[in-house]
Structures are given as structure tokens and as C-alpha cells.
XYZ file of C-alpha atoms in Angstrom:
618
model
C 94.934 92.517 98.097
C 91.168 92.278 97.663
C 89.097 95.394 98.063
C 86.640 96.356 100.745
C 83.198 97.888 100.599
C 82.644 101.565 99.972
C 82.199 103.569 103.145
C 79.672 106.285 103.706
C 81.541 108.657 105.976
C 85.196 109.599 106.093
C 84.576 113.273 106.912
C 85.921 115.660 104.307
C 87.944 112.914 102.624
C 84.902 110.805 101.699
C 84.986 109.826 98.038
C 81.914 107.640 97.595
C 78.256 108.125 98.393
C 76.079 105.138 99.152
C 73.143 106.179 96.919
C 75.143 106.721 93.726
C 75.098 104.396 90.766
C 78.180 102.243 90.229
C 79.462 104.455 87.421
C 78.944 107.563 89.510
C 80.774 105.965 92.451
C 83.677 105.043 90.206
C 83.821 108.558 88.810
C 83.703 110.093 92.280
C 86.500 107.820 93.519
C 88.728 108.721 90.582
C 88.011 112.405 91.106
C 88.991 112.016 94.760
C 92.376 110.607 93.691
C 92.771 113.471 91.235
C 91.938 116.082 93.882
C 94.166 114.847 96.703
C 97.171 114.204 94.431
C 96.808 117.630 92.784
C 96.799 119.321 96.199
C 99.171 116.958 97.955
C 101.138 119.593 99.879
C 98.018 121.374 101.135
C 96.380 118.086 102.118
C 99.514 116.942 103.956
C 99.702 120.169 105.975
C 96.018 119.783 106.843
C 96.473 116.146 107.879
C 99.397 116.980 110.160
C 97.547 119.925 111.706
C 94.512 117.713 112.323
C 96.580 114.963 113.955
C 98.499 117.398 116.168
C 95.474 119.454 117.188
C 93.640 116.291 118.241
C 96.678 115.075 120.163
C 97.780 118.405 121.637
C 97.449 117.142 125.208
C 98.831 113.623 124.839
C 101.713 112.802 127.128
C 104.230 111.965 124.391
C 103.915 115.281 122.523
C 103.851 117.314 125.733
C 107.038 115.621 126.871
C 108.771 116.739 123.683
C 107.588 120.316 124.097
C 105.281 120.708 121.112
C 102.996 122.878 123.283
C 99.962 122.615 121.013
C 101.745 123.769 117.836
C 100.413 122.218 114.633
C 102.800 123.557 111.964
C 105.348 121.408 110.141
C 108.339 123.529 111.101
C 107.852 123.325 114.883
C 106.851 119.660 114.649
C 110.092 118.754 112.872
C 112.157 120.831 115.260
C 110.977 119.325 118.535
C 109.627 115.825 117.766
C 112.318 113.183 117.131
C 112.356 110.529 114.430
C 111.890 107.187 116.211
C 111.950 103.429 115.811
C 109.749 100.869 117.517
C 112.279 100.380 120.304
C 112.015 104.084 121.160
C 108.233 103.777 121.592
C 108.206 100.392 123.278
C 107.965 101.753 126.870
C 104.807 103.716 125.963
C 103.347 100.786 124.037
C 104.034 98.422 126.933
C 102.218 100.778 129.305
C 99.143 100.761 127.044
C 99.338 96.977 126.662
C 99.464 96.623 130.439
C 96.284 98.620 130.906
C 97.222 102.305 131.172
C 94.261 104.038 129.453
C 95.536 107.606 129.844
C 96.266 109.594 126.634
C 99.879 108.487 126.259
C 100.229 108.503 122.462
C 96.753 109.338 121.191
C 93.808 111.388 122.437
C 91.321 108.760 121.258
C 91.088 105.397 123.038
C 93.336 102.669 121.654
C 90.835 100.097 120.376
C 93.295 97.254 119.821
C 96.857 96.456 118.820
C 97.762 95.398 115.289
C 100.589 92.875 115.311
C 103.244 93.712 112.757
C 105.179 91.052 110.875
C 108.284 93.050 111.676
C 109.955 91.801 114.829
C 111.279 93.178 118.059
C 113.330 90.902 120.277
C 111.792 87.848 118.633
C 108.208 89.058 119.106
C 105.663 90.754 116.901
C 105.562 94.522 117.187
C 102.364 95.954 118.648
C 100.963 98.855 116.657
C 98.307 100.901 118.481
C 95.188 101.668 116.471
C 91.876 103.461 116.929
C 88.388 102.623 115.717
C 88.453 105.413 113.135
C 91.346 103.757 111.294
C 88.981 101.049 110.022
C 87.156 103.753 108.076
C 90.396 105.089 106.676
C 91.436 101.616 105.531
C 88.030 101.087 103.973
C 88.416 104.345 102.085
C 91.641 103.159 100.477
C 90.091 99.784 99.634
C 87.168 101.558 97.990
C 89.498 103.230 95.489
C 90.941 99.986 94.130
C 88.164 98.732 91.882
C 87.366 102.104 90.271
C 91.026 102.190 89.203
C 90.926 98.564 88.073
C 87.689 99.134 86.195
C 89.509 101.597 83.914
C 91.797 98.776 82.771
C 89.518 95.724 82.779
C 85.848 96.011 81.894
C 82.940 93.941 83.162
C 84.312 93.157 86.602
C 80.881 93.850 88.097
C 79.390 90.953 86.115
C 80.931 88.129 88.128
C 82.748 87.217 91.325
C 86.199 87.294 92.848
C 87.742 84.079 94.155
C 90.053 85.218 96.936
C 91.679 82.988 99.514
C 91.416 85.049 102.687
C 92.296 83.828 106.165
C 92.326 85.062 109.729
C 95.073 84.327 112.233
C 95.164 83.696 115.960
C 94.720 86.647 118.255
C 95.748 87.267 121.830
C 94.898 89.672 124.634
C 97.374 91.957 126.321
C 97.567 91.970 130.131
C 95.433 95.129 130.009
C 92.703 93.362 128.020
C 93.259 94.808 124.537
C 93.069 92.461 121.570
C 96.319 91.995 119.629
C 95.971 90.571 116.127
C 97.152 91.047 112.524
C 95.651 93.972 110.612
C 93.786 91.780 108.111
C 92.314 89.626 110.869
C 91.089 92.840 112.474
C 89.532 93.971 109.212
C 87.869 90.672 108.268
C 86.285 90.418 111.728
C 85.020 94.019 111.647
C 81.555 95.185 110.648
C 83.126 96.937 107.647
C 83.752 93.520 106.130
C 81.228 91.286 107.881
C 78.185 93.529 107.366
C 79.129 95.032 104.020
C 76.140 95.830 101.793
C 75.907 94.071 98.455
C 78.381 95.475 95.985
C 79.335 93.786 92.683
C 82.984 94.543 93.428
C 82.934 92.797 96.812
C 81.018 89.739 95.674
C 83.257 86.802 96.574
C 82.918 83.055 96.077
C 83.936 82.459 99.720
C 81.213 82.942 102.348
C 82.317 84.968 105.362
C 82.121 81.880 107.564
C 84.801 80.101 105.517
C 87.138 83.091 105.815
C 86.597 83.408 109.570
C 87.311 79.737 110.305
C 90.572 79.497 112.294
C 91.262 75.914 111.201
C 93.499 76.409 108.152
C 92.542 73.075 106.536
C 88.795 73.605 106.866
C 89.050 77.209 105.709
C 91.157 76.382 102.647
C 89.065 73.333 101.711
C 85.733 75.135 101.951
C 86.966 78.229 100.098
C 88.348 76.092 97.273
C 85.139 74.072 97.122
C 83.022 77.211 96.782
C 85.404 78.656 94.203
C 85.332 75.503 92.085
C 81.561 75.180 92.332
C 81.119 78.742 91.028
C 83.969 78.424 88.517
C 82.287 80.098 85.514
C 81.321 83.137 87.596
C 84.920 83.831 88.639
C 86.437 86.850 86.877
C 89.471 87.428 89.121
C 91.395 85.324 91.592
C 93.851 86.138 94.329
C 95.107 86.182 97.879
C 97.053 88.702 99.905
C 100.513 87.322 99.107
C 101.599 85.320 96.076
C 102.790 82.587 98.447
C 99.270 82.160 99.834
C 97.716 81.778 96.412
C 100.267 79.155 95.403
C 99.562 77.254 98.634
C 95.911 77.137 97.606
C 96.835 75.595 94.249
C 99.085 73.037 95.933
C 96.236 72.225 98.319
C 94.043 71.647 95.269
C 96.666 69.276 93.813
C 96.445 67.138 96.944
C 92.682 67.263 97.488
C 90.943 67.576 94.110
C 89.445 64.088 94.288
C 87.748 64.869 97.611
C 86.525 68.216 96.271
C 85.144 66.563 93.137
C 83.306 63.993 95.259
C 81.614 66.805 97.183
C 80.613 68.628 93.992
C 79.326 65.437 92.397
C 77.189 64.458 95.392
C 76.326 67.911 96.735
C 77.663 66.942 100.170
C 80.511 68.224 102.322
C 83.434 66.073 103.463
C 83.136 64.926 107.122
C 86.548 66.511 107.880
C 84.790 69.868 107.722
C 83.413 69.883 111.246
C 82.867 73.630 111.797
C 79.079 73.929 111.888
C 78.957 77.521 110.633
C 81.191 76.624 107.699
C 79.081 73.567 106.847
C 75.887 75.586 106.960
C 77.279 78.385 104.764
C 78.733 76.008 102.158
C 75.610 73.875 101.953
C 73.599 76.985 101.030
C 75.701 77.108 97.848
C 76.392 73.461 97.078
C 74.086 71.227 95.043
C 74.935 68.014 93.153
C 76.712 68.790 89.864
C 78.188 65.595 88.347
C 79.019 67.341 85.069
C 81.170 69.960 86.783
C 82.864 67.277 88.907
C 83.753 65.297 85.766
C 85.175 68.445 84.157
C 87.364 69.260 87.169
C 88.535 65.644 87.448
C 89.505 65.601 83.780
C 91.541 68.817 84.071
C 93.218 67.985 87.375
C 93.992 64.451 86.212
C 96.084 65.604 83.253
C 99.862 65.153 83.370
C 100.588 68.877 83.379
C 99.121 71.589 85.576
C 100.377 74.336 83.306
C 97.595 76.893 82.896
C 95.377 75.176 85.483
C 93.885 78.504 86.593
C 92.515 79.416 83.177
C 91.470 75.806 82.594
C 89.391 75.531 85.779
C 88.276 79.165 85.950
C 88.067 80.030 82.232
C 86.773 83.596 82.638
C 89.607 84.760 84.898
C 91.057 88.079 83.765
C 93.892 88.569 86.259
C 95.515 87.392 89.491
C 95.381 89.849 92.399
C 98.358 89.174 94.686
C 101.364 91.008 96.084
C 104.395 90.114 93.959
C 106.664 93.009 94.903
C 109.602 92.734 97.301
C 110.376 89.199 98.429
C 107.162 87.926 96.814
C 108.733 88.419 93.366
C 110.365 85.012 93.806
C 106.953 83.419 93.117
C 106.312 85.094 89.742
C 107.579 82.174 87.549
C 105.334 79.721 89.429
C 102.290 81.971 89.005
C 103.034 82.365 85.301
C 103.193 78.585 84.942
C 99.844 77.988 86.630
C 98.074 80.850 84.856
C 99.399 80.845 81.287
C 100.791 84.316 81.933
C 97.674 86.065 83.229
C 98.345 89.637 84.411
C 99.677 89.753 87.963
C 98.085 92.738 89.664
C 99.459 94.437 92.799
C 96.726 96.812 93.865
C 97.806 98.486 97.094
C 100.581 99.232 99.575
C 99.794 98.923 103.269
C 101.262 97.914 106.609
C 100.202 97.388 110.206
C 101.244 100.958 110.999
C 99.001 102.500 108.351
C 97.539 101.983 104.899
C 99.440 104.083 102.368
C 98.613 103.970 98.684
C 97.553 102.199 95.526
C 98.794 101.193 92.106
C 97.242 103.455 89.454
C 98.601 101.308 86.622
C 97.535 97.855 87.826
C 98.238 95.979 84.571
C 101.901 96.980 84.506
C 104.651 94.367 84.734
C 105.424 93.269 88.316
C 108.904 94.758 88.008
C 107.359 98.153 87.187
C 104.790 98.344 89.992
C 104.683 101.725 91.674
C 102.352 102.950 94.390
C 100.846 106.416 94.638
C 100.718 107.436 98.289
C 97.341 108.931 99.135
C 97.982 112.164 101.077
C 94.962 111.774 103.392
C 96.083 108.515 105.017
C 98.783 109.947 107.303
C 101.569 112.537 107.303
C 104.568 111.290 105.317
C 108.251 112.091 105.570
C 111.189 110.498 103.813
C 114.675 109.749 105.068
C 117.198 109.565 102.179
C 119.182 106.309 102.152
C 122.216 105.155 100.227
C 122.825 101.490 99.719
C 126.342 100.171 99.541
C 127.282 99.032 96.082
C 129.079 95.815 95.275
C 128.603 92.121 95.894
C 127.128 92.577 99.353
C 124.396 95.124 98.773
C 122.994 96.190 102.109
C 121.953 99.084 104.268
C 123.850 100.643 107.084
C 122.468 99.848 110.527
C 119.742 102.221 111.723
C 121.188 104.876 113.968
C 119.682 107.642 116.039
C 119.371 110.820 114.013
C 120.917 114.060 115.228
C 118.889 117.262 115.515
C 119.784 118.495 112.051
C 118.915 115.160 110.424
C 115.587 115.142 112.290
C 114.696 118.407 110.569
C 116.122 117.496 107.171
C 113.697 114.699 106.331
C 111.947 115.336 103.015
C 108.213 116.024 102.687
C 105.953 114.079 100.311
C 106.042 116.666 97.513
C 109.803 117.245 97.777
C 111.189 113.783 97.031
C 113.462 113.451 93.990
C 112.971 111.114 91.039
C 115.163 108.025 91.302
C 116.187 108.642 94.938
C 115.630 105.961 97.555
C 114.098 106.785 100.926
C 113.050 105.117 104.142
C 109.392 105.828 104.856
C 108.607 107.812 108.031
C 104.970 108.359 109.085
C 102.869 110.275 111.571
C 99.484 108.609 112.010
C 96.095 109.420 113.505
C 96.567 106.495 115.900
C 99.565 107.879 117.785
C 102.766 107.219 115.851
C 104.864 110.373 115.401
C 107.763 110.466 112.931
C 107.917 106.672 113.032
C 110.411 104.804 110.826
C 108.410 102.096 109.071
C 111.512 100.306 107.775
C 110.413 100.127 104.124
C 112.808 101.354 101.450
C 111.069 103.064 98.528
C 112.362 104.484 95.243
C 110.669 107.439 93.527
C 109.420 106.174 90.156
C 107.334 109.141 89.004
C 104.490 111.421 89.975
C 100.699 111.518 89.825
C 100.085 115.258 89.688
C 102.043 116.475 92.723
C 102.036 113.172 94.616
C 105.038 110.863 94.119
C 104.815 107.263 92.996
C 107.169 104.764 94.601
C 108.640 101.379 93.767
C 108.875 99.153 96.824
C 112.575 98.263 97.005
C 112.793 96.097 100.091
C 112.254 95.833 103.793
C 115.318 97.278 105.483
C 117.783 94.672 106.779
C 115.524 91.687 105.945
C 117.527 88.814 104.468
C 115.046 85.913 104.477
C 111.318 85.726 103.822
C 108.968 82.999 102.623
C 105.524 84.312 103.504
C 104.750 87.089 105.998
C 107.915 86.235 107.954
C 110.818 88.693 107.906
C 114.161 87.543 109.264
C 116.954 90.080 109.480
C 120.692 89.506 109.517
C 121.095 89.998 113.274
C 118.360 87.503 114.080
C 119.816 84.986 111.629
C 123.285 85.399 113.144
C 121.995 84.847 116.682
C 120.002 81.778 115.634
C 123.001 80.237 113.852
C 125.261 80.903 116.844
C 122.767 79.194 119.149
C 122.585 76.181 116.859
C 126.352 75.919 116.342
C 126.750 75.354 120.097
C 125.435 71.837 119.473
C 128.690 71.062 117.613
C 131.086 71.969 120.445
C 130.907 68.618 122.246
C 132.075 66.950 119.019
C 135.130 69.218 118.814
C 133.656 70.844 115.700
C 132.848 74.423 114.802
C 131.049 76.400 112.152
C 133.557 77.954 109.732
C 131.167 79.946 107.571
C 127.510 80.031 106.551
C 124.957 81.621 104.275
C 121.230 81.192 103.680
C 118.666 80.896 100.921
C 114.866 81.149 100.753
C 113.905 78.035 98.776
C 110.503 78.485 97.135
C 110.821 75.505 94.789
C 108.908 73.547 97.426
C 105.437 74.466 98.674
C 105.448 75.681 101.299
C 108.858 77.247 100.858
C 111.526 76.842 103.489
C 114.795 78.325 104.738
C 118.036 76.653 103.701
C 121.294 77.218 105.584
C 124.615 76.293 103.958
C 127.170 75.379 106.616
C 130.882 74.753 106.212
C 132.127 72.784 109.229
C 135.607 72.459 110.729
C 136.216 69.043 112.352
C 139.156 68.627 114.700
C 138.723 64.880 115.157
C 137.703 62.002 112.934
C 134.589 60.995 114.877
C 131.583 61.694 112.652
C 128.804 63.907 113.967
C 125.495 61.953 114.201
C 122.656 63.140 111.909
C 120.488 63.771 114.982
C 122.875 66.529 116.058
C 122.394 68.426 112.799
C 118.646 67.905 113.090
C 118.876 69.432 116.560
C 120.769 72.333 114.971
C 117.884 72.856 112.542
C 115.356 72.916 115.364
C 117.526 75.230 117.486
C 117.641 77.740 114.637
C 113.852 77.599 114.304
C 113.325 77.926 118.064
C 115.548 81.040 117.958
C 113.510 82.762 115.262
C 110.712 85.248 115.901
C 107.097 84.389 116.607
C 105.974 85.276 113.073
C 108.255 82.601 111.630
C 107.204 80.061 114.259
C 103.514 80.755 113.680
C 104.082 80.176 109.952
C 105.615 76.797 110.777
C 103.161 75.660 113.460
C 99.760 77.230 112.839
C 99.613 78.643 109.317
C 101.670 75.848 107.703
C 103.004 78.533 105.358
C 106.674 77.673 105.969
C 108.277 74.253 105.643
C 110.908 72.664 107.924
C 114.267 74.424 107.941
C 117.085 72.617 106.101
C 120.819 72.680 106.796
C 123.075 71.692 103.914
C 126.655 70.799 104.845
C 129.094 71.858 102.131
C 132.604 70.541 101.548
C 135.644 72.332 102.937
C 136.744 75.300 100.823
C 133.311 76.044 99.426
C 133.215 79.592 100.786
C 136.675 80.246 99.328
C 135.190 79.305 95.959
C 132.301 81.674 96.662
C 134.773 84.510 97.283
C 136.637 83.677 94.074
C 133.363 83.895 92.186
C 132.499 87.268 93.764
C 135.929 88.718 93.006
C 135.586 87.447 89.432
C 132.330 89.414 89.219
C 134.085 92.621 90.294
C 133.872 92.582 94.098
C 136.811 94.048 96.005
C 138.877 91.333 97.665
C 139.712 93.763 100.479
C 136.074 94.539 101.264
C 134.578 91.126 100.552
C 132.702 89.253 103.240
C 130.555 86.180 102.777
C 126.923 87.128 102.074
C 124.495 86.039 104.760
C 121.789 85.420 102.187
C 122.102 84.413 98.528
C 119.556 84.760 95.734
C 121.564 84.837 92.505
C 121.040 81.513 90.688
C 124.722 80.833 89.758
C 125.736 81.253 93.405
C 122.988 78.912 94.599
C 124.079 76.393 91.967
C 127.699 76.668 93.109
C 126.713 76.037 96.730
C 124.417 73.139 95.838
C 127.205 71.514 93.823
C 129.320 71.346 96.999
C 126.689 69.838 99.326
C 127.815 66.619 101.018
C 124.827 66.107 103.360
C 121.543 67.735 104.250
C 119.256 67.638 107.273
C 115.763 68.927 108.120
C 114.204 70.089 111.337
C 112.600 66.978 112.865
C 109.558 68.768 114.319
C 107.896 72.144 114.594
C 109.287 74.759 116.988
C 107.245 75.870 119.980
C 104.685 78.601 119.369
C 101.626 80.027 121.120
C 99.577 83.189 120.428
C 100.696 86.247 122.352
C 104.015 87.536 123.604
C 106.256 85.409 125.770
C 106.020 87.782 128.716
C 102.200 87.663 128.625
C 102.209 83.885 128.554
C 104.646 83.781 131.452
C 102.288 85.921 133.491
C 99.229 83.769 132.788
């Protein structure tokens, strides 16, 4: 994730002064990391005390009987560990306009929409104005760390493909939008002073354009035009960066025409975008010929280093489900380092990677103790063919108190992250599963293992097993009038296409000889998509980051063969159940070898910004 400008005031946790030289700023940032990780326990106690003293009179903490106490022991004794569903009544009150101090003593400035889902809708995470400064602080640490590994990054530019998404307003008038949209539209990003580390090829206007085609086209055009100045390239997710390259494959002739003539394609109609791009663009026939020659070759292997020859690394998230894109990135880049710089969510920003040039499989994040108060719930995954997590359950009083503090986690143990934030989340289960990989002084470093219960993901979408089951059941109802039923199913996130798409493998039981028309299976595809959450549907409709869902019909007995394979690999025949998602290549190959027909969703599902209940009220 690209970095943000240095900030001038984050109270006692400030690490960078605005009047320092670049080297001095880097040194001060690194010293800040050293200080807070060396005193992690003390800092954590101070952070919790600060949060609780500020929020002593908020309704939520009073209801649980904290009575102004700020110590860890009392906090853990009386405040429960919660999920989003537990907080939803309070969040709904705020969304509907209740401005009293329900969760936080400071005014809620907006809601950040999480890519996690609740009842098919984005979760709403309350935030306060001050959190922008805290996020900026974490961003400001990234390049000083990177500068230790790669020299000269202040001598050129970063080509990052950054985009905003649609926002909505709650019934009470608060803006609800993704965390990065909030950041890119804030003064912290928009009015950032010049800094060699935040010098991008994309003008702000191209990033803030809501039209995905115009934004992508103009950002690529500016990146190509300044190709020799580019020292690093990236996007937030690996999937987004690959979409940019696929966009280039389709549109390089148009882009070359613009570079050759110094004009901008008429399809770019946003006046602010046109004005910003034309400040950069001048006729350059030689560069256009060079790009045409490279893009016109039979192979696009290494296209990144061919078009942007000074690129030193790719800055994208390739942990978790994004790891499926690593081979594609290696192909396009001739094996450039893939750098994962930071770990963050809508709830809070957490930490950074202190060894950014490590292999993607070895990425670990050091949680910065000043960002929030951390606790960790030990988890144990089931072993065997169907590796999964037990369903989240309410914790009893003893378990509430037995969560582990930041400095007490054990090497190699896996935990679910639980946070208490300045913005009004108390002992909140984030849903991320982390494994302790090591320590930076007294602060642990974590591998990101997975998002709990998520089975399918292409981009920022996260589909869990329950949601998938409900969607499949809804779709299978279309078969009943043909005296047919769904015997068994599984799923697969297919990223061989760009954009990637969901694939469902269905084994059907037919009780009569009449064939089922293809249109019925297409309706099944669309029904599944209509049943998915708003994040998925936005990816299909607005962001174009997810392709049409595909159902592959497999021959009778296929899932028996799948069980035979699993048992042959050591699974217990007594405990075996068909996996609801498959990733292992031999299993995917087995399923594909049994496909007798396939169908795609015929159109996009319905989607509009905002929650369904808000839209119904409008």
C-alpha cells in the first residue's frame, strides 16, 4: 500500500518533524519504531488508559460497569469481547442520527465501510477525525523502513494505481465510505506538502475520478509518459495492479496515440482530469514508438521492467487470498521483489513489515503499540482435508479475561486479533487470524494467516461459507420445476482470467429425461450473484474487479471421486465432508476433467451505494 505524507502532530507519539532533513526524518521514524517496540507493554497500558479515560462517560462503557476505571484488569473483567453483530444496535443508532456519546466521547466523523459483511451488507465502522492522523503516522513509517533496503527512492516517482469508490450517506447524514476513499479525499492526502517519497505519477484528479475507465486510463497515461522517472510501482491489492496491466493490453494503441500527439482521448470527459493530465502531457513520438514496439511483441513477459526500466520493486498486498496472484506478477515483472508494506483494516491501522524485501510467503507485520490496544484470542484450526475454524461463539466470563496481551503471545501460536480503538470499539473481534512469527524487541511480529471463515475472494470481496451456502440454496430452487436437485457442490476462485471470477461446481440429480434449458442455469448464476453481499456486487457492477460467476456442471459421481482422492491423501472417511471451496491444483484438475457443461451469469446483479434499508427509506 503506498505511503502517505509525514504528519506534524500526533501528540506524544509523533515521530517526524516537518523541518528536518530527509535523512533526519528517516532516522527519527526508525527511532520511533525502536522506542515503541522496546516499551511495548508500557505503551499498551498507556494507550488503553488514554482510551478509557477519554471515554469514561460513554454510554457503552457505563452500561458494562467500568465506572471510570482505566486499568487492564478491571477492563478485562467487566467489558465483554464482542463481534460486529453485538455492536450493531449502537452503530445503527449513530447511523440514524443519535449524536450522544454512545461508543466514543468524540464526535463520530464518518463511517468506514468494511469489506467484511453483515447480513449481506458492508459493516459500518465508526471513526473520528483524529484517526486520520494516526493512519498518517503509520504511513509515514513505511518509506524510512524501505529506504534501509533500497537506496535512491527519493530520486524518482512512484507509479501507483489508486482509486476511490462510491460513498453513501446514512439516514443521520454521516458519510459512509471505504477507508482508502476517506483517506484519498482528506486534506492529509490532497494537500500534502512536497515530499520525494509521496511524489506520484498520477495527479490527484485522476485518483479522485469516480469513473473507473477514465481514472485507469489517465493514471496509466501519466505513468507511461513519465516512464523513466518511475522507481516503484504498485496498487493496494495485487489484483488491482494486474487489472491495470490487462487494461494496458487492451488500450496501449490509444495511449500511444495520446503520447505521440500530446492530446487526450475524447473518452476522457472529466474536465478536472483532462486539465491535470494536459499539464503533464506533451508530444513525444519517440516514447510512443518505444511503447508500441514493446507492447506489440508476442510475449508480455517482463513488460513492467521493459516499459518502466528503473523499477526496483512492486508494492502490493500479496498475503492471504492475494497470494494467488504471485505467479502472474512474477511473469509480468521478471521476478521483481513483491513488497507488502503494511497491515491495516477499516477498524484500525495496525502495523508494518520491517523486512520488506522478504519472500511473500515470509511476510510478517510488526504491530505498532500506539495504534490501538491489542488482545489475542488463541485459536486452533482443525487438521485434515477440510481445514477450517470453528464457528465464532460468545465467550464466557473466564475466556473474556483470558485473552492474551500483545507482549504475551507465544511464538508459532495462532490468534484471532481483538482490538480496542480510540474511535469506540472495545474488545472487538476483527476476524483476522494471525500467527506469531517472531519479535521486534518486545513487540511480536505476525504472519497473516487468513480471514476467519472466508472461503472465496477475488479482490476486496470476502464470501464466507454460510453466505455461499445460502446463495447456492437460493439458486438451486430454480431446478425444482424441472424435477432436478443439487446433489453436491464446491467452489473455486479462478484468477486465470482478468478480472477473476467465482466458479461453482455442481453435481445435479435429474429425475426425468427432459433436459434443463441453458437459460435456467444462467438464471442460477445470476441468483447466486444477487444473493451475495454488496461488496461482491459492487465489484461486479461498479469496480469491474470481478467477472461473471460461472457454474460448471460435473458428471454424476464426481464428488465420490473427490472423496476417494481425499481419503487417499489421508483424510478420515468417517469425518470427511465435501469441501465448500477448493484451491489445491490436483483437485481443481480432477473437477475440471469431469465438467460436462458450463454457464455464466448473463448480466450484472443489482447494486447501488448504501445499505438496502437506507435505500428503501429514500
